[in-house]
Each structure stands twice: as C-alpha cells, then as structure tokens.
Amino acid sequence: QVQLVQSGAEVKKPGASVKVSCKVSGYRFTDYSIHWVRQAPGQGLEWMGIIDPSGGATTSAQKFRGRVTMTRDTSTTTVYMELSSLRSEDTAVYYCARAGHYCGSARCYAFDYWGQGPLVSVSS
Amino acid sequence: DIQMTQSPSSLSASVGDRVTITCRASQNISTNLNWYRQKPGKAPKLLIYGASSLQSGVPSRFSGSGSGTDFTLTISSLQVEDFATYYCQQTFSNLLFGQGTKLEIK
C-alpha cells in the first residue's frame, strides 16, 4: 500500500536550518511528484513547493524562495525539504503529499496520499 | 494571483443535517478544484477531485459541484466523523488552499 513516512518532530533555534524527510513506498517513486505543505498551529494549509522525483526539478512558492531546498534520493525513495534561516513564524507541521493525476492536463492533480506531518518548533 | 474565498469560515450543525460549503475563485479555474477534510492532529484527506469526482473509498454522502469560479461541497447527512475542518484547493495556477471551514457540532 502507498505510504509516506516522515521524520520526527524537531526543535530548532532561530537562524538554524531544519531538514525533514519523507520516505515513500508502495508505488514507483519516479511516477508521482511530491509536494510540501505546512500548517502553523491553529492555521490553514500553506503550499511550499514541489519536487519531481524523476529528474529532481523543483519549484517553490515565492514566499520560500531562497530559503527552501527540496531534494530526493532515488536509491532510498526519499525526498527531503530543508528550510533555512528559521524564525518563530516557521513553527508548523510540515507535510509531504503525493500528487496523483486524474486527467492528461498538468493542472489535473490532487494530493491523494499524505505523510503524518512532524511538528517543527522554532524557539530561542 | 488567483485568490480563493471559502465560506462560511465556521458552521454549526447536527448529526443527520445536510450542509454545504462554498469556495469561490477570483478567476476562472475550470474544474481544477479539490476538497479535503482534516481532523484535529491528522493530515488532510482527499474527498473530491476535479470539482465533482469522488475519491476512491470516500462515502457517497460527499458530493462536489461547480466550474469556473463557484464551487460547492455538500455533505448529505452529517456523521460524527464529519465534524472537522474542510479545505478547498485550486490547482489551476500557483496551487492555493482556501482558508478552511470548521464544522462543529451544534
């Protein structure tokens, strides 16, 4: 069965970096893009970016450009999201999600499987 | 950028009620609209994709409709497990979620 298993909770100091992993299984790793979505405590969902595991191409939301790095390791079927220069506002749950396509258009996709989402806390 | 406006932001209802949540896009997004349910402390779960298609395994009491700029999610008969927060998501351009609708027990 499809699974996305993420790394555990983290506590970081302002200015530090955090790297969250997302190990996928149950399907061919290179067939589906992986997105990163975060959720601050009591807030809504915020899209951060996407990685295409087949070639490693990434696109990030304007808000995170320059601070977020998404990578993948095809040998372990794991994707990573690293966020640098952390500040208190980055305290959130960070989810990875698989994008399943339902039609031929690049716009026809939905997040059909999600990781469990570890909490990253940023505090001095 | 496309803006998504979800309403209401919160809603009180009883088990067995029929409820409707709406999502409006600031410009035409065709049917590139998905709906998710999120229970506290859990990841979101896909309910509806492509505005009106029911995700595999999701109960038939959930339905979606709309195209262009106006969309609705309807739950025909609320169950206890449906008291949660619901999000719409547009994938037409620069992926964006609505701000959420919290459905509470009356």
Tab-separated table of C-alpha atoms in Angstrom:
chain	number	residue	atom	x	y	z
A	1	GLN	CA	0.000	0.000	0.000
A	2	VAL	CA	1.098	3.570	-0.598
A	3	GLN	CA	2.862	5.127	2.384
A	4	LEU	CA	4.628	8.389	3.020
A	5	VAL	CA	6.557	8.211	6.284
A	6	GLN	CA	8.158	11.393	7.569
A	7	SER	CA	10.915	12.050	10.069
A	8	GLY	CA	10.153	13.083	13.613
A	9	ALA	CA	9.478	16.298	15.445
A	10	GLU	CA	12.237	18.871	15.668
A	11	VAL	CA	13.071	21.784	17.935
A	12	LYS	CA	15.319	24.451	16.435
A	13	LYS	CA	16.713	27.827	17.393
A	14	PRO	CA	16.097	30.935	15.297
A	15	GLY	CA	18.558	31.169	12.445
A	16	ALA	CA	19.108	27.429	12.230
A	17	SER	CA	18.019	25.053	9.457
A	18	VAL	CA	15.788	22.004	9.545
A	19	LYS	CA	15.680	19.060	7.153
A	20	VAL	CA	12.529	16.951	7.016
A	21	SER	CA	12.485	13.623	5.206
A	22	CYS	CA	9.620	11.795	3.508
A	23	LYS	CA	10.168	8.153	2.620
A	24	VAL	CA	7.688	6.811	0.096
A	25	SER	CA	6.756	3.219	-0.651
A	26	GLY	CA	4.065	1.204	-2.390
A	27	TYR	CA	4.435	2.758	-5.845
A	28	ARG	CA	7.107	3.652	-8.378
A	29	PHE	CA	8.990	6.573	-6.867
A	30	THR	CA	9.520	8.443	-10.112
A	31	ASP	CA	5.883	8.331	-11.255
A	32	TYR	CA	4.459	10.991	-8.932
A	33	SER	CA	5.595	14.423	-7.841
A	34	ILE	CA	5.802	15.224	-4.150
A	35	HIS	CA	4.582	18.492	-2.666
A	36	TRP	CA	5.355	20.109	0.663
A	37	VAL	CA	2.594	21.815	2.654
A	38	ARG	CA	2.866	23.360	6.081
A	39	GLN	CA	0.340	24.303	8.747
A	40	ALA	CA	1.081	26.695	11.585
A	41	PRO	CA	-0.709	25.975	14.885
A	42	GLY	CA	-4.422	26.715	14.513
A	43	GLN	CA	-3.958	27.978	10.960
A	44	GLY	CA	-4.723	26.789	7.428
A	45	LEU	CA	-2.700	24.911	4.852
A	46	GLU	CA	0.142	26.647	3.041
A	47	TRP	CA	1.796	25.226	-0.068
A	48	MET	CA	5.581	25.395	-0.047
A	49	GLY	CA	6.781	23.667	-3.186
A	50	ILE	CA	7.048	20.625	-5.419
A	51	ILE	CA	9.760	18.191	-6.446
A	52	ASP	CA	9.666	15.863	-9.422
A	53	PRO	CA	11.470	12.713	-8.212
A	54	SER	CA	12.260	11.543	-11.738
A	55	GLY	CA	14.629	14.376	-12.595
A	56	GLY	CA	14.827	16.311	-9.353
A	57	ALA	CA	13.320	19.531	-10.742
A	58	THR	CA	11.776	21.760	-8.102
A	59	THR	CA	9.510	24.784	-7.861
A	60	SER	CA	8.852	26.642	-4.650
A	61	ALA	CA	6.302	29.205	-3.611
A	62	GLN	CA	7.519	32.771	-3.961
A	63	LYS	CA	7.402	33.210	-0.181
A	64	PHE	CA	10.015	30.488	0.409
A	65	ARG	CA	12.384	31.067	-2.491
A	66	GLY	CA	15.931	31.329	-1.283
A	67	ARG	CA	15.143	29.549	1.994
A	68	VAL	CA	13.775	26.173	0.931
A	69	THR	CA	15.673	23.353	-0.732
A	70	MET	CA	13.959	20.184	-1.916
A	71	THR	CA	15.972	17.133	-2.909
A	72	ARG	CA	15.431	13.447	-3.474
A	73	ASP	CA	17.382	10.192	-3.156
A	74	THR	CA	16.163	7.657	-5.670
A	75	SER	CA	18.144	4.839	-4.047
A	76	THR	CA	16.127	5.160	-0.831
A	77	THR	CA	12.929	6.589	-2.371
A	78	THR	CA	13.122	9.520	-0.003
A	79	VAL	CA	12.501	13.203	-0.587
A	80	TYR	CA	13.806	15.957	1.638
A	81	MET	CA	12.786	19.508	2.407
A	82	GLU	CA	15.297	21.807	4.076
A	83	LEU	CA	14.236	25.208	5.379
A	84	SER	CA	16.945	27.626	6.428
A	85	SER	CA	17.147	30.857	8.436
A	86	LEU	CA	14.349	29.661	10.679
A	87	ARG	CA	12.245	32.152	12.609
A	88	SER	CA	9.465	31.697	15.132
A	89	GLU	CA	6.833	32.069	12.391
A	90	ASP	CA	8.143	28.862	10.819
A	91	THR	CA	6.791	26.839	13.730
A	92	ALA	CA	4.399	24.488	11.980
A	93	VAL	CA	3.560	20.949	10.990
A	94	TYR	CA	5.287	20.090	7.718
A	95	TYR	CA	3.556	17.600	5.432
A	96	CYS	CA	4.703	15.863	2.281
A	97	ALA	CA	1.948	14.801	-0.107
A	98	ARG	CA	1.809	12.806	-3.312
A	99	ALA	CA	0.182	14.423	-6.326
A	100	GLY	CA	-1.969	11.984	-8.249
A	101	HIS	CA	-3.104	12.998	-11.717
A	102	TYR	CA	-6.680	12.373	-12.799
A	103	CYS	CA	-6.542	13.662	-16.361
A	104	GLY	CA	-3.982	14.479	-19.018
A	105	SER	CA	-3.607	18.156	-18.170
A	106	ALA	CA	-0.760	19.289	-15.934
A	107	ARG	CA	-3.399	21.104	-13.862
A	108	CYS	CA	-5.417	17.957	-13.071
A	109	TYR	CA	-3.950	16.656	-9.843
A	110	ALA	CA	-4.849	16.223	-6.200
A	111	PHE	CA	-2.986	15.184	-3.067
A	112	ASP	CA	-4.121	11.602	-2.640
A	113	TYR	CA	-1.617	10.462	-0.006
A	114	TRP	CA	-0.029	12.436	2.792
A	115	GLY	CA	2.726	11.917	5.312
A	116	GLN	CA	1.958	12.164	9.013
A	117	GLY	CA	3.493	15.622	9.341
A	118	PRO	CA	6.098	16.292	12.056
A	119	LEU	CA	5.977	19.469	14.131
A	120	VAL	CA	8.941	21.785	13.719
A	121	SER	CA	9.190	24.200	16.624
A	122	VAL	CA	11.398	27.275	16.401
A	123	SER	CA	12.167	28.907	19.710
A	124	SER	CA	15.075	30.544	21.473
B	1	ASP	CA	-2.559	35.524	-8.408
B	2	ILE	CA	-5.791	33.598	-8.014
B	3	GLN	CA	-7.498	34.135	-4.671
B	4	MET	CA	-9.762	31.537	-3.067
B	5	THR	CA	-12.566	32.567	-0.758
B	6	GLN	CA	-14.163	29.809	1.267
B	7	SER	CA	-17.408	30.279	3.184
B	8	PRO	CA	-18.560	30.068	5.815
B	9	SER	CA	-15.419	30.089	7.962
B	10	SER	CA	-17.305	28.130	10.604
B	11	LEU	CA	-20.560	26.274	10.747
B	12	SER	CA	-22.591	24.520	13.463
B	13	ALA	CA	-24.762	21.580	12.519
B	14	SER	CA	-26.238	18.376	13.904
B	15	VAL	CA	-25.779	14.736	13.002
B	16	GLY	CA	-28.010	13.972	10.030
B	17	ASP	CA	-28.043	17.545	8.714
B	18	ARG	CA	-27.287	18.448	5.126
B	19	VAL	CA	-24.548	21.054	4.847
B	20	THR	CA	-22.989	22.978	2.003
B	21	ILE	CA	-19.637	24.730	1.917
B	22	THR	CA	-18.708	27.076	-0.897
B	23	CYS	CA	-15.433	28.090	-2.486
B	24	ARG	CA	-15.101	30.998	-4.891
B	25	ALA	CA	-12.095	31.669	-7.117
B	26	SER	CA	-11.121	35.166	-8.182
B	27	GLN	CA	-10.860	33.983	-11.784
B	28	ASN	CA	-11.846	31.031	-13.930
B	29	ILE	CA	-10.146	27.823	-12.750
B	30	SER	CA	-12.212	25.418	-14.875
B	31	THR	CA	-12.753	22.328	-12.689
B	32	ASN	CA	-9.262	22.290	-11.139
B	33	LEU	CA	-10.660	22.295	-7.622
B	34	ASN	CA	-10.264	19.691	-4.881
B	35	TRP	CA	-11.800	19.293	-1.422
B	36	TYR	CA	-10.154	17.879	1.714
B	37	ARG	CA	-11.314	17.058	5.231
B	38	GLN	CA	-8.896	17.452	8.130
B	39	LYS	CA	-9.496	16.083	11.586
B	40	PRO	CA	-7.553	17.569	14.528
B	41	GLY	CA	-3.976	16.339	14.671
B	42	LYS	CA	-4.255	14.470	11.378
B	43	ALA	CA	-3.197	15.029	7.805
B	44	PRO	CA	-5.866	16.227	5.357
B	45	LYS	CA	-7.797	13.583	3.454
B	46	LEU	CA	-8.825	13.967	-0.176
B	47	LEU	CA	-12.605	13.834	-0.640
B	48	ILE	CA	-13.359	15.312	-4.068
B	49	TYR	CA	-11.074	15.966	-7.042
B	50	GLY	CA	-11.755	17.734	-10.301
B	51	ALA	CA	-14.620	19.618	-8.628
B	52	SER	CA	-17.057	16.692	-8.669
B	53	SER	CA	-15.286	13.305	-8.687
B	54	LEU	CA	-15.473	11.252	-5.504
B	55	GLN	CA	-12.124	9.915	-4.337
B	56	SER	CA	-11.994	6.140	-4.006
B	57	GLY	CA	-13.169	4.964	-0.591
B	58	VAL	CA	-14.921	8.212	0.316
B	59	PRO	CA	-18.574	7.802	1.359
B	60	SER	CA	-21.210	8.825	-1.149
B	61	ARG	CA	-22.722	11.373	1.257
B	62	PHE	CA	-19.983	13.703	-0.013
B	63	SER	CA	-20.500	15.430	-3.339
B	64	GLY	CA	-18.968	18.342	-5.167
B	65	SER	CA	-20.161	20.605	-7.929
B	66	GLY	CA	-19.245	23.717	-9.837
B	67	SER	CA	-16.917	25.005	-12.509
B	68	GLY	CA	-15.325	28.286	-13.435
B	69	THR	CA	-15.338	30.371	-10.266
B	70	ASP	CA	-18.020	28.908	-7.977
B	71	PHE	CA	-17.837	25.533	-6.265
B	72	THR	CA	-19.693	23.683	-3.539
B	73	LEU	CA	-19.062	20.724	-1.280
B	74	THR	CA	-22.203	19.083	0.064
B	75	ILE	CA	-22.479	16.525	2.836
B	76	SER	CA	-25.925	14.982	2.545
B	77	SER	CA	-26.247	13.561	6.059
B	78	LEU	CA	-23.617	14.528	8.607
B	79	GLN	CA	-21.933	11.795	10.602
B	80	VAL	CA	-19.937	12.244	13.794
B	81	GLU	CA	-16.641	11.803	11.948
B	82	ASP	CA	-17.507	14.692	9.619
B	83	PHE	CA	-17.088	17.319	12.315
B	84	ALA	CA	-13.729	18.612	11.154
B	85	THR	CA	-12.212	21.368	9.025
B	86	TYR	CA	-12.685	21.409	5.259
B	87	TYR	CA	-10.392	22.997	2.690
B	88	CYS	CA	-10.767	23.663	-0.993
B	89	GLN	CA	-7.640	23.690	-3.175
B	90	GLN	CA	-7.178	25.102	-6.654
B	91	THR	CA	-4.538	23.594	-8.923
B	92	PHE	CA	-5.145	25.774	-11.985
B	93	SER	CA	-2.310	28.175	-11.253
B	94	ASN	CA	0.106	28.568	-8.347
B	95	LEU	CA	-1.515	25.985	-6.087
B	96	LEU	CA	-3.534	27.543	-3.282
B	97	PHE	CA	-5.820	26.369	-0.492
B	98	GLY	CA	-8.916	28.117	0.773
B	99	GLN	CA	-8.771	29.377	4.350
B	100	GLY	CA	-10.866	26.487	5.676
B	101	THR	CA	-14.341	25.865	7.101
B	102	LYS	CA	-14.616	24.482	10.617
B	103	LEU	CA	-17.683	22.297	11.008
B	104	GLU	CA	-18.767	21.963	14.631
B	105	ILE	CA	-21.449	20.045	16.445
B	106	LYS	CA	-24.492	22.131	17.348
